[in-house]
PDB file of C-alpha atoms in Angstrom:
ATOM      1  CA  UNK A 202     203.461 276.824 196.445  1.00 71.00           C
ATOM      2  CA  UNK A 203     202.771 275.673 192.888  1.00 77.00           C
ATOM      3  CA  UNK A 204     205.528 275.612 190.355  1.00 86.00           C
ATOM      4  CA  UNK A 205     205.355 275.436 186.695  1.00 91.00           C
ATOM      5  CA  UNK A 206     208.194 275.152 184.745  1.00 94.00           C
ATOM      6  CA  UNK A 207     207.933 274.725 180.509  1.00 96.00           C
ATOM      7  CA  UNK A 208     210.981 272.840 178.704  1.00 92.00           C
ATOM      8  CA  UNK A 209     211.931 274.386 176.340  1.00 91.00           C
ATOM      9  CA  UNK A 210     211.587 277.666 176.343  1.00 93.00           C
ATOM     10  CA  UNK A 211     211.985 277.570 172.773  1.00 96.00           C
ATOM     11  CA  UNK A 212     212.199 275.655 170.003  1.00 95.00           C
ATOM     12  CA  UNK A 213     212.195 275.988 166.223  1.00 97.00           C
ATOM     13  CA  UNK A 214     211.182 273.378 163.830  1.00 96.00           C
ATOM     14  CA  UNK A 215     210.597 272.932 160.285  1.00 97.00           C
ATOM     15  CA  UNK A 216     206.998 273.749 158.767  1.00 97.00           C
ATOM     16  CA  UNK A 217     205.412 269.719 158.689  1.00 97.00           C
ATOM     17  CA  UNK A 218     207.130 268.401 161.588  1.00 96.00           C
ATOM     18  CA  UNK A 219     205.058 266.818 164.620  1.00 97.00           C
ATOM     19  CA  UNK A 220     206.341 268.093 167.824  1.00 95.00           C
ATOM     20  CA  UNK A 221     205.734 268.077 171.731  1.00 96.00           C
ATOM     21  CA  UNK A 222     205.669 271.384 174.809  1.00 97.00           C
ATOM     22  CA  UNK A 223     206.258 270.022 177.899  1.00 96.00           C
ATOM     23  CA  UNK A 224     205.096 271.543 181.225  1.00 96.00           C
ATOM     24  CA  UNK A 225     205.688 269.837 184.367  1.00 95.00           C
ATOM     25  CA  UNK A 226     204.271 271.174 187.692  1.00 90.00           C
ATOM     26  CA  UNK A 227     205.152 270.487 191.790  1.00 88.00           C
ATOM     27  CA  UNK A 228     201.931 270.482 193.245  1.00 80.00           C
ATOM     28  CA  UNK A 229     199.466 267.705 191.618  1.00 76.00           C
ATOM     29  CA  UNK A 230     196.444 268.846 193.727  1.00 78.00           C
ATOM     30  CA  UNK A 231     194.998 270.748 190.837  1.00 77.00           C
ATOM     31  CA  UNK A 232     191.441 271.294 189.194  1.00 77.00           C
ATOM     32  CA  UNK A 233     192.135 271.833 185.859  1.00 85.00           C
ATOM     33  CA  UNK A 234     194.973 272.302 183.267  1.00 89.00           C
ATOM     34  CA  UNK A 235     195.052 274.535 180.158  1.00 90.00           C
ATOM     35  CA  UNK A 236     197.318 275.341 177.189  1.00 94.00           C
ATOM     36  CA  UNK A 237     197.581 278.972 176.368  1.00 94.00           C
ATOM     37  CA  UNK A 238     198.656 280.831 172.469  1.00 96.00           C
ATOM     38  CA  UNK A 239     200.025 284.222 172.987  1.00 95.00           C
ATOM     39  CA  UNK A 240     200.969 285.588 169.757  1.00 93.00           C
ATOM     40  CA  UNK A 241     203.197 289.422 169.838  1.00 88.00           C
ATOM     41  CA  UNK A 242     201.919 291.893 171.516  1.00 83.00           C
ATOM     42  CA  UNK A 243     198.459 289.978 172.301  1.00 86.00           C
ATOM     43  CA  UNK A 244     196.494 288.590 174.898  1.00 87.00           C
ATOM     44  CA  UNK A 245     196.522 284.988 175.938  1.00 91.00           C
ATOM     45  CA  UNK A 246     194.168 282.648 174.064  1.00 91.00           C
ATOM     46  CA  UNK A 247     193.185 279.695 175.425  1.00 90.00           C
ATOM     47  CA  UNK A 248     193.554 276.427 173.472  1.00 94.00           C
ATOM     48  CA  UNK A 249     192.809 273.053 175.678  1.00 93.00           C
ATOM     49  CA  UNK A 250     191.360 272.991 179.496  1.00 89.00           C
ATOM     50  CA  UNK A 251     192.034 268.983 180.708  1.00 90.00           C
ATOM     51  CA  UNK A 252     189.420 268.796 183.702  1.00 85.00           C
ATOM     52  CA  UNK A 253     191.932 266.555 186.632  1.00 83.00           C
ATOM     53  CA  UNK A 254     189.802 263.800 186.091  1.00 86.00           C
ATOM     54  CA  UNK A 255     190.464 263.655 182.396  1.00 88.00           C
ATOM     55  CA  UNK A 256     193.786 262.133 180.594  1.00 92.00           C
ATOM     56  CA  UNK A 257     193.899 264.151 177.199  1.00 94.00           C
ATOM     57  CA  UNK A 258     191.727 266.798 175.198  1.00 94.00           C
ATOM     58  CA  UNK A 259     191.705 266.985 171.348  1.00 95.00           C
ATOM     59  CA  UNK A 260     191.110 269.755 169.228  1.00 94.00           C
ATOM     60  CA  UNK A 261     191.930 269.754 165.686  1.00 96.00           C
ATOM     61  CA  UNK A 262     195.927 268.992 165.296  1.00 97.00           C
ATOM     62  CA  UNK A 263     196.358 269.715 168.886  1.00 97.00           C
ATOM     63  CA  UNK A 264     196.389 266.954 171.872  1.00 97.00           C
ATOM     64  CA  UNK A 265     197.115 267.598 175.716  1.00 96.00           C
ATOM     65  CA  UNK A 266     197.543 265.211 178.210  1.00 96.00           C
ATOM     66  CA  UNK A 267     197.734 265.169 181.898  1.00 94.00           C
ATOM     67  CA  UNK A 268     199.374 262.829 184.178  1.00 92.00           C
ATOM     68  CA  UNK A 269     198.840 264.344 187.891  1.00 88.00           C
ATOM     69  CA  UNK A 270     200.741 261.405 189.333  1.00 89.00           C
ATOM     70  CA  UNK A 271     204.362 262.316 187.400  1.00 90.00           C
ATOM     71  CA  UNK A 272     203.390 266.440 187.207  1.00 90.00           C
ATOM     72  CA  UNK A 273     203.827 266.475 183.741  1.00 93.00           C
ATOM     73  CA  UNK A 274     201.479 267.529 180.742  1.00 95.00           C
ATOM     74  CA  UNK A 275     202.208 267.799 177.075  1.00 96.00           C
ATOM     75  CA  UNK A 276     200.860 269.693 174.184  1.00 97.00           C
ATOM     76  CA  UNK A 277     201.280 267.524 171.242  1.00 97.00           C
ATOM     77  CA  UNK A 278     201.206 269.473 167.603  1.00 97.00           C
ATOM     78  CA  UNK A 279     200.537 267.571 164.730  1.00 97.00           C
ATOM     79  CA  UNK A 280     201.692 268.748 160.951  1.00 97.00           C
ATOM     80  CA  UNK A 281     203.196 272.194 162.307  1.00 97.00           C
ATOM     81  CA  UNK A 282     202.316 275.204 159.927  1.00 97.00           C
ATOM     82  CA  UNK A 283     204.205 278.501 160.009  1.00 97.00           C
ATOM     83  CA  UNK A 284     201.096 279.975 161.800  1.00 97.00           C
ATOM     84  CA  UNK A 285     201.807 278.153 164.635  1.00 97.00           C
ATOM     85  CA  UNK A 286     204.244 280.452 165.621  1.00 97.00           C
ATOM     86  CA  UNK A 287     203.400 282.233 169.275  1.00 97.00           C
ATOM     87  CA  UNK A 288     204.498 281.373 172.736  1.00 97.00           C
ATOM     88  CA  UNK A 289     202.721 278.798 174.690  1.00 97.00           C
ATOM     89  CA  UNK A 290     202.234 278.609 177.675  1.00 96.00           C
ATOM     90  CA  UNK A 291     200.612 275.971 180.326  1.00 94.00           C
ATOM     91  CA  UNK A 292     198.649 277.124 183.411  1.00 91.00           C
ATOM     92  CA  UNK A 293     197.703 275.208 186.488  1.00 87.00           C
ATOM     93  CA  UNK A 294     194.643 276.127 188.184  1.00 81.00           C
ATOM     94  CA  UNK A 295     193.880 274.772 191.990  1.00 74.00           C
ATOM     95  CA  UNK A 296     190.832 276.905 193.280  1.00 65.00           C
ATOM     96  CA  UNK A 297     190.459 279.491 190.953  1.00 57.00           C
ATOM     97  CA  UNK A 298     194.458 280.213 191.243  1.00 62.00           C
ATOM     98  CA  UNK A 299     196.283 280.443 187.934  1.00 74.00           C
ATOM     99  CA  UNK A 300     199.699 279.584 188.095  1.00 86.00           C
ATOM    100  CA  UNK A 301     201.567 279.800 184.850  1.00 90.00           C
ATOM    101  CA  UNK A 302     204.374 278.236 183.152  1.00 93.00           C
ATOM    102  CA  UNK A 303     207.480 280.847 181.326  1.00 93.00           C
ATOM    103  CA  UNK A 304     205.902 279.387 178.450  1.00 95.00           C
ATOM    104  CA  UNK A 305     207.730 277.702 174.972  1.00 97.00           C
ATOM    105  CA  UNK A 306     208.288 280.577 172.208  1.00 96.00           C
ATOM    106  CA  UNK A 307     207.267 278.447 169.041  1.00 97.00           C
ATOM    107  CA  UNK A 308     208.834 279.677 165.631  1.00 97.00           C
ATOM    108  CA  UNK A 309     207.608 276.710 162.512  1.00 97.00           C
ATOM    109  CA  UNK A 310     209.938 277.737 159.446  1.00 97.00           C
ATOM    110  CA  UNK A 311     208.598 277.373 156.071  1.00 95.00           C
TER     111      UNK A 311
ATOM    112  CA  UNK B  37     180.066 289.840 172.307  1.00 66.00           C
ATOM    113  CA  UNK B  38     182.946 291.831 172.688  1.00 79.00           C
ATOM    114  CA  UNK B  39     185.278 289.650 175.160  1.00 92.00           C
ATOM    115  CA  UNK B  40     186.930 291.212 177.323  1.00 95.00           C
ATOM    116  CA  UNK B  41     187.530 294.647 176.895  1.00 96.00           C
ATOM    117  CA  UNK B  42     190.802 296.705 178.853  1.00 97.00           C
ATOM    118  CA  UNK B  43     191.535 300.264 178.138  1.00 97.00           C
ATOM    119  CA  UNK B  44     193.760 302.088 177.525  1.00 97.00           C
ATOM    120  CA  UNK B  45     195.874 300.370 175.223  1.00 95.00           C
ATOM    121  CA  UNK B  46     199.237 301.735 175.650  1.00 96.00           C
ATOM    122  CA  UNK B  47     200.056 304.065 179.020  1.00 97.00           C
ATOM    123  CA  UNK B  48     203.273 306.395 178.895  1.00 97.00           C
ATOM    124  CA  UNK B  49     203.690 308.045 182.356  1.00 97.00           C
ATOM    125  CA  UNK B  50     206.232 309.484 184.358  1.00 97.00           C
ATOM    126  CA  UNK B  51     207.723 307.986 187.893  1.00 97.00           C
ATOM    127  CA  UNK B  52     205.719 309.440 190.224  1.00 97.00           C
ATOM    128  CA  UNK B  53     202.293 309.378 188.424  1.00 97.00           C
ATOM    129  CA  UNK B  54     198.962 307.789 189.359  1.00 97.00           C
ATOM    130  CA  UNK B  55     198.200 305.358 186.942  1.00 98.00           C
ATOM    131  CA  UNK B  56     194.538 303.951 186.599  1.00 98.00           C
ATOM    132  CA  UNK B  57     193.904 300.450 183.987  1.00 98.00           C
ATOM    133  CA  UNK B  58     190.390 299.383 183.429  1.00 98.00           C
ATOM    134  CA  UNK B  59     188.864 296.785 182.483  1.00 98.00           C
ATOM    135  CA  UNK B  60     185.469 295.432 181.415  1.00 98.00           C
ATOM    136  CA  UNK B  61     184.747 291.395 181.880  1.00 97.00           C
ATOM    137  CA  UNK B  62     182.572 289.463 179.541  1.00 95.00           C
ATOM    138  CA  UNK B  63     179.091 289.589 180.639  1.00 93.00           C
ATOM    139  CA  UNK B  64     177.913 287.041 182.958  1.00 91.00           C
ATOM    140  CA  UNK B  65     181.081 285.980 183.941  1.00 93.00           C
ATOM    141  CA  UNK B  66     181.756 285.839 187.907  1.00 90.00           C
ATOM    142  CA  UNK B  67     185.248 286.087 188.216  1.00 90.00           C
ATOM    143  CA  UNK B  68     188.137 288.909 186.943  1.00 94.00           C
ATOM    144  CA  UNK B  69     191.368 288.456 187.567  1.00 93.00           C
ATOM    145  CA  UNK B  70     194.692 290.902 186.880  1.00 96.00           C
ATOM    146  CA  UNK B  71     197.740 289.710 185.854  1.00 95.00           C
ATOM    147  CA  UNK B  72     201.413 291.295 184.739  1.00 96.00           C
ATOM    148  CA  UNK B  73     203.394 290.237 182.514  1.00 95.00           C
ATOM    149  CA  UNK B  74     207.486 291.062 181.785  1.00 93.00           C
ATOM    150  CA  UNK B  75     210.266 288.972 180.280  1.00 88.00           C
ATOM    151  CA  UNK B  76     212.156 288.668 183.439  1.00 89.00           C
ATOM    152  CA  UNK B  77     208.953 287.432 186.077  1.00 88.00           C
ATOM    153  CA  UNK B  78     206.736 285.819 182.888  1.00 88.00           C
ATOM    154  CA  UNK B  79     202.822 286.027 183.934  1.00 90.00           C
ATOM    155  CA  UNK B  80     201.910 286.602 187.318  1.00 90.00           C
ATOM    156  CA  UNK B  81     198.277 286.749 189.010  1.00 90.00           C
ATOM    157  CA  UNK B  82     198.108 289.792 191.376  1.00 94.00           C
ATOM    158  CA  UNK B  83     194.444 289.429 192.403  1.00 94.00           C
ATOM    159  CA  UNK B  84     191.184 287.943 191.177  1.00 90.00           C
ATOM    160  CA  UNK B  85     187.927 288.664 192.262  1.00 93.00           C
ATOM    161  CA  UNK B  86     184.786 286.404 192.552  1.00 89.00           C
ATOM    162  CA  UNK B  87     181.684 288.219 192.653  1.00 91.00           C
ATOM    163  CA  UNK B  88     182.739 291.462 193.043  1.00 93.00           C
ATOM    164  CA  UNK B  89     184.939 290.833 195.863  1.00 93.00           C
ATOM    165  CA  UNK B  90     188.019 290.891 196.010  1.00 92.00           C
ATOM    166  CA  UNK B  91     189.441 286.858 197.095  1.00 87.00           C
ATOM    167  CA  UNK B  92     193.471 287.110 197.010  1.00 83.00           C
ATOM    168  CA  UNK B  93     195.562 289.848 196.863  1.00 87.00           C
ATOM    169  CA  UNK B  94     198.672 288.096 197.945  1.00 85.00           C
ATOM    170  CA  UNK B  95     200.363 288.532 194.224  1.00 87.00           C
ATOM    171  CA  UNK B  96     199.985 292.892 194.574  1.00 91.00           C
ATOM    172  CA  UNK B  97     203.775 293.912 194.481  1.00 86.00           C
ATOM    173  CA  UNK B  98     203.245 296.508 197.022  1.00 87.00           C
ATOM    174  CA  UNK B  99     201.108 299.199 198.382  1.00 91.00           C
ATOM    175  CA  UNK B 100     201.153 301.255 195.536  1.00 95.00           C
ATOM    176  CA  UNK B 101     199.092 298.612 193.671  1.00 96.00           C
ATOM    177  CA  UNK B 102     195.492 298.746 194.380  1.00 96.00           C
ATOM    178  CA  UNK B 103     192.420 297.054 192.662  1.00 97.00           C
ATOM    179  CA  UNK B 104     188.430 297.649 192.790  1.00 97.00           C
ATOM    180  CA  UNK B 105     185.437 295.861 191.141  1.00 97.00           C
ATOM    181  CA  UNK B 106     182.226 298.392 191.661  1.00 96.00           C
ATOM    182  CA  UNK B 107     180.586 296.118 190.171  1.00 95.00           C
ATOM    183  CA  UNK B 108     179.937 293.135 188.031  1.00 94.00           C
ATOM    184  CA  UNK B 109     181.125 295.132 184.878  1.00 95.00           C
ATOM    185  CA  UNK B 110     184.112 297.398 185.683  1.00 96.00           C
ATOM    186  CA  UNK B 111     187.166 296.822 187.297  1.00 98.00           C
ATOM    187  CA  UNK B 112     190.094 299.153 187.968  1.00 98.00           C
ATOM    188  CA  UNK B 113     193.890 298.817 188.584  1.00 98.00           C
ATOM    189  CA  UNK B 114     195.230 301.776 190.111  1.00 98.00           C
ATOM    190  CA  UNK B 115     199.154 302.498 190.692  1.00 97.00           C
ATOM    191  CA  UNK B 116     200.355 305.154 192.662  1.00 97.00           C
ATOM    192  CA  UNK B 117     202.573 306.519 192.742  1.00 96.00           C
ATOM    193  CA  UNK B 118     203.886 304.938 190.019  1.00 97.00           C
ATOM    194  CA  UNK B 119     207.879 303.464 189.522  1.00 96.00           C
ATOM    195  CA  UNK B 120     209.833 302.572 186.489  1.00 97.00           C
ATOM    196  CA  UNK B 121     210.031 298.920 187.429  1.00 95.00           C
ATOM    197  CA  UNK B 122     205.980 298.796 186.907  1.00 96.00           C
ATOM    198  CA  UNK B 123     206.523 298.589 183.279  1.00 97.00           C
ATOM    199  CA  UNK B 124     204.677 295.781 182.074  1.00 97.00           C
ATOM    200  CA  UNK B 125     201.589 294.206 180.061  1.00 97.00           C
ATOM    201  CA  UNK B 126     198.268 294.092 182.455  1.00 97.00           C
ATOM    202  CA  UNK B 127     196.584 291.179 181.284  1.00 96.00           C
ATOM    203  CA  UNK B 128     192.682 291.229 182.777  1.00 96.00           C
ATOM    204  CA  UNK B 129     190.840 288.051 182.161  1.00 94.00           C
ATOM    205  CA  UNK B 130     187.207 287.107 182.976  1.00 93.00           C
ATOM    206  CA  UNK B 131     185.811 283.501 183.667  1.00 89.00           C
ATOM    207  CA  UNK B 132     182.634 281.844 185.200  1.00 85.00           C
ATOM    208  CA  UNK B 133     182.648 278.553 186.688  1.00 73.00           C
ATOM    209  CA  UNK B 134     180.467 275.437 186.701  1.00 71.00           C
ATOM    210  CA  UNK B 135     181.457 272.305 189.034  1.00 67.00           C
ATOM    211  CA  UNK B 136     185.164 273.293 189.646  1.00 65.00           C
ATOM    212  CA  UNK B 137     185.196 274.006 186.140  1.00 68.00           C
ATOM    213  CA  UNK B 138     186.110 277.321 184.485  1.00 68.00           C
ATOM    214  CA  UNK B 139     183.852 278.187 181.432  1.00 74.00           C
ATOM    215  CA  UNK B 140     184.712 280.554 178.979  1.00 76.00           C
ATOM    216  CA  UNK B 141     188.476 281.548 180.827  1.00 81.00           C
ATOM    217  CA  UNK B 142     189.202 284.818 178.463  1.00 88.00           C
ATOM    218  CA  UNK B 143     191.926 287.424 178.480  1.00 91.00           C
ATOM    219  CA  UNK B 144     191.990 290.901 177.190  1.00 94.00           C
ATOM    220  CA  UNK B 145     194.398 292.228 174.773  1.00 93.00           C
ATOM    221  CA  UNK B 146     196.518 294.028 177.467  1.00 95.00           C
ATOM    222  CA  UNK B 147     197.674 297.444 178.534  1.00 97.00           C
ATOM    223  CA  UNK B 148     200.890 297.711 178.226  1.00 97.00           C
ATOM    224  CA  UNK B 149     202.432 300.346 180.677  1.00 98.00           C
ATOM    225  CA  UNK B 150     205.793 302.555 180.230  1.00 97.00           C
ATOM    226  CA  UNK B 151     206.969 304.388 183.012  1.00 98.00           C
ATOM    227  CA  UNK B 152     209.889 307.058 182.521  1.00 97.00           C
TER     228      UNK B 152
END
């Protein structure tokens, strides 16, 4: 059975910084990865999807990478702002099966 | 459009109660999937559905829990009767897929679920 575990599950850093989530998972026979936001009392929105034969998605000041052979991805955020803040959370996906990480709460301090 | 779209909002109900979620997928998506979500167990996936049908139920607590998809808009999540320890969000989320990839992977805004 799959396993997802995020380190750590939280972390506060000051508004600017550059900073990393890390999500590591058991099983690397997987179809797809993808980095979640979930801000208070909202749904989950979804910020990268890293098809398993891809290495790293960009979008804006985000970057995740995949490395099936060591189970680990990582959500890189560049230039943190304050509105960063939410939880994140990584999700494997093997067959239309989402298995989910406990997720990183995220608070960026001005 | 309107993403995906899960009523009601909030649910206050007493132990004991049937308690019916709904939940309407983004159009021409193909697959809906349920999931809870509390502090202590995170987010968990208690059944998706691919076409209508219903392809894993393995991750439905119990009994009590049941789920139906009429049809390629609607889709219901019925407790009875219901227990305290069924407090929770109920996330529904809606995708299609293309090659073994999803496309378009959305959640609704949740129902979260209090029962006294």
């Amino acid at each position: 059975k799959q396993e997802v575990t995020q380190i750590p599950a939280a972390l506060s850093v000051p508004e600017g910084e550059n900073l990393v989530l890390n999500c590591s998972f058991t099983d690397s026979a997987i179809y797809n990865l993808q980095w979640f936001r979930q801000d208070p009392g909202k749904g989950l929105t979804s910020l990268l999807l890293i098809q398993s034969s891809q290495r790293e998605q960009t979008s804006g000041r985000l970057n995740a990478s995949l490395d099936k052979s060591s189970g680990r991805s990582t959500l890189y955020i560049a230039a943190s702002q304050p509105g960063d803040s939410a939880t994140y959370l990584c999700a494997m996906d093997a067959g239309n099966m989402h298995t989910f990480g406990g997720g990183t709460r995220l608070m960026v301090k001005p | 459009d309107a993403g995906v779209i899960q009523s009601p909002r909030h649910e206050v109900t007493e132990m004991g109660q049937e308690v019916t979620l709904r939940c309407k997928p983004i159009s021409g998506h193909n697959s809906l999937f349920w999931y809870r979500q509390t502090m202590m167990r995170g987010l968990e996936l208690l059944i998706y559905f691919n076409n209508n049908v219903p392809i894993d139920d393995s991750g439905m607590p119990e009994d009590r829990f049941s789920a139906k998809m009429p049809n390629a808009s609607f889709s219901t999540l019925k407790i009875q009767p219901s227990e305290p320890r069924d407090s929770a969000v109920y996330f529904c989320a809606s995708s299609s897929w293309d090659s073994l990839v999803l496309i378009g992977y959305t959640f609704g805004s949740g129902t979260r679920l209090t029962v006294v």
